[in-house]
Amino acid sequence: MAKNKDEARRAFAAKLNDALTGIHLIYAVAEKELLSPVPAGSIRIPASAGLATIKERFMARIHGN
């Protein structure tokens, strides 16, 4: 996304902010500190399942697409 970590964070935060205007984005993270770029107004859904389980469940809901 970018040449350095700070630039990448800013670019990703901008993409998350754009997602609030109608483009849907799902962002799954394991560490709470990675939630900092998620803008206010976003819907956060805490999950206790592992990433592999979350992926399987999501794929089933969207029929593998």
Backbone as JSON, one array per atom type, in Angstrom:
{
  "sequence": "MAKNKDEARRAFAAKLNDALTGIHLIYAVAEKELLSPVPAGSIRIPASAGLATIKERFMARIHGN",
  "N": [[0.8, -1.2, 0.0], [2.02, 1.19, 0.63], [5.15, 3.03, 0.96], [6.22, 3.13, 3.52], [5.51, 2.32, 6.99], [3.95, 4.26, 8.43], [2.85, 5.79, 6.34], [1.4, 3.8, 5.07], [-0.48, 3.2, 7.06], [-1.94, 5.63, 7.12], [-2.98, 5.61, 4.51], [-4.52, 3.29, 4.6], [-6.34, 3.97, 6.63], [-7.68, 6.01, 5.3], [-8.95, 4.52, 3.3], [-10.65, 2.97, 4.89], [-12.26, 5.01, 5.91], [-13.46, 5.89, 3.53], [-15.01, 3.67, 3.07], [-17.14, 4.02, 4.75], [-18.87, 5.56, 3.34], [-20.46, 4.06, 1.69], [-19.23, 1.94, 0.31], [-18.68, -1.37, 1.08], [-16.7, -2.88, 3.59], [-14.85, -5.37, 5.12], [-12.99, -5.92, 7.92], [-10.91, -7.85, 9.6], [-9.27, -8.43, 12.6], [-6.79, -9.56, 14.94], [-5.51, -8.33, 17.05], [-6.17, -5.77, 19.39], [-4.96, -3.24, 19.14], [-4.76, -2.84, 16.44], [-7.16, -1.88, 15.66], [-7.22, 0.83, 15.74], [-7.12, 2.44, 13.3], [-9.73, 2.31, 12.42], [-12.5, 4.17, 11.56], [-14.67, 6.46, 13.39], [-18.12, 5.71, 13.71], [-18.13, 3.38, 12.36], [-19.13, -0.05, 12.2], [-18.45, -2.26, 14.68], [-17.73, -5.57, 15.38], [-17.22, -7.7, 17.86], [-15.32, -10.68, 18.0], [-14.76, -13.99, 19.05], [-13.83, -16.18, 17.85], [-11.29, -17.87, 15.93], [-9.3, -16.61, 13.14], [-9.38, -18.35, 10.89], [-11.76, -19.78, 11.31], [-13.6, -17.68, 11.25], [-13.3, -16.87, 8.57], [-14.24, -19.2, 7.24], [-16.95, -19.23, 8.07], [-17.84, -16.78, 7.02], [-17.43, -17.17, 4.25], [-19.28, -19.2, 3.81], [-21.63, -17.79, 4.18], [-21.61, -16.02, 2.05], [-21.71, -17.68, 0.0], [-19.25, -18.7, -0.98], [-18.2, -16.75, -2.68]],
  "CA": [[0.0, 0.0, 0.0], [2.85, 2.39, 0.74], [6.58, 2.77, 1.12], [6.57, 2.96, 4.93], [4.41, 1.92, 7.86], [3.07, 5.39, 8.72], [2.13, 6.12, 5.11], [0.44, 2.71, 4.86], [-1.58, 3.39, 8.03], [-2.77, 6.74, 6.65], [-3.7, 5.16, 3.31], [-5.54, 2.32, 5.01], [-7.36, 4.72, 7.35], [-8.48, 6.7, 4.28], [-9.81, 3.51, 2.66], [-11.7, 2.66, 5.86], [-13.16, 6.16, 5.94], [-14.23, 5.83, 2.29], [-15.96, 2.57, 3.19], [-18.32, 4.51, 5.46], [-19.75, 6.28, 2.41], [-21.25, 3.16, 0.87], [-18.5, 0.74, -0.09], [-18.57, -2.25, 2.24], [-15.37, -3.39, 3.86], [-14.74, -6.2, 6.32], [-11.61, -5.85, 8.41], [-10.8, -8.76, 10.75], [-7.97, -8.34, 13.24], [-6.65, -10.32, 16.17], [-4.99, -7.46, 18.1], [-6.98, -4.56, 19.56], [-4.26, -2.03, 18.7], [-4.96, -2.7, 15.0], [-8.45, -1.25, 15.43], [-7.11, 2.29, 15.8], [-7.47, 3.18, 12.08], [-11.16, 2.17, 12.1], [-13.1, 5.47, 11.86], [-15.9, 6.54, 14.18], [-19.28, 5.43, 12.88], [-18.01, 2.02, 11.82], [-19.74, -1.1, 13.01], [-17.45, -3.2, 15.18], [-18.33, -6.8, 15.89], [-16.19, -8.5, 18.53], [-15.39, -12.11, 17.69], [-13.81, -14.78, 19.84], [-13.36, -17.28, 17.0], [-10.05, -17.63, 15.2], [-9.47, -16.07, 11.79], [-9.76, -19.42, 9.96], [-13.18, -20.05, 11.55], [-14.34, -16.52, 10.75], [-13.28, -16.96, 7.1], [-15.15, -20.28, 6.83], [-18.33, -18.8, 8.29], [-18.15, -15.71, 6.08], [-17.53, -17.76, 2.92], [-20.55, -19.92, 3.74], [-22.71, -16.8, 4.08], [-21.61, -15.39, 0.72], [-21.71, -18.8, -0.94], [-17.93, -18.9, -1.55], [-17.8, -15.67, -3.6]],
  "C": [[0.85, 1.26, 0.0], [4.3, 2.0, 0.97], [7.0, 2.6, 2.57], [5.32, 2.72, 5.76], [3.43, 3.07, 8.13], [2.22, 5.78, 7.51], [1.06, 5.05, 4.83], [-0.74, 2.84, 5.81], [-2.51, 4.5, 7.58], [-3.6, 6.33, 5.43], [-4.81, 4.2, 3.67], [-6.67, 3.02, 5.76], [-8.26, 5.47, 6.37], [-9.42, 5.72, 3.58], [-10.95, 3.11, 3.6], [-12.72, 3.78, 5.92], [-14.03, 6.19, 4.69], [-15.3, 4.75, 2.37], [-17.23, 3.0, 3.91], [-19.31, 5.19, 4.53], [-20.49, 5.35, 1.46], [-20.54, 1.92, 0.4], [-18.32, -0.12, 1.15], [-17.17, -2.8, 2.36], [-15.41, -4.19, 5.15], [-13.28, -6.26, 6.68], [-11.54, -6.7, 9.67], [-9.38, -8.69, 11.3], [-7.97, -9.14, 14.54], [-6.19, -9.43, 17.34], [-5.79, -6.17, 18.17], [-6.29, -3.3, 19.05], [-4.41, -1.81, 17.19], [-6.32, -2.09, 14.66], [-8.36, 0.27, 15.38], [-7.42, 3.0, 14.48], [-8.95, 3.11, 11.71], [-11.87, 3.46, 12.51], [-14.36, 5.36, 12.72], [-17.08, 6.34, 13.23], [-19.25, 4.06, 12.24], [-18.73, 1.04, 12.75], [-18.65, -2.08, 13.38], [-18.16, -4.4, 15.78], [-17.23, -7.63, 16.53], [-16.39, -9.99, 18.21], [-14.36, -12.84, 18.54], [-13.27, -15.95, 19.03], [-12.05, -16.89, 16.33], [-10.32, -17.17, 13.78], [-9.92, -17.14, 10.8], [-11.26, -19.73, 10.09], [-14.03, -18.91, 11.01], [-14.41, -16.55, 9.23], [-14.25, -18.02, 6.61], [-16.6, -19.84, 6.95], [-18.74, -17.73, 7.27], [-18.32, -16.26, 4.67], [-18.84, -18.51, 2.75], [-21.7, -18.94, 3.53], [-22.77, -16.15, 2.7], [-21.49, -16.44, -0.37], [-20.39, -18.94, -1.69], [-17.44, -17.82, -2.49], [-16.9, -14.68, -2.91]]
}
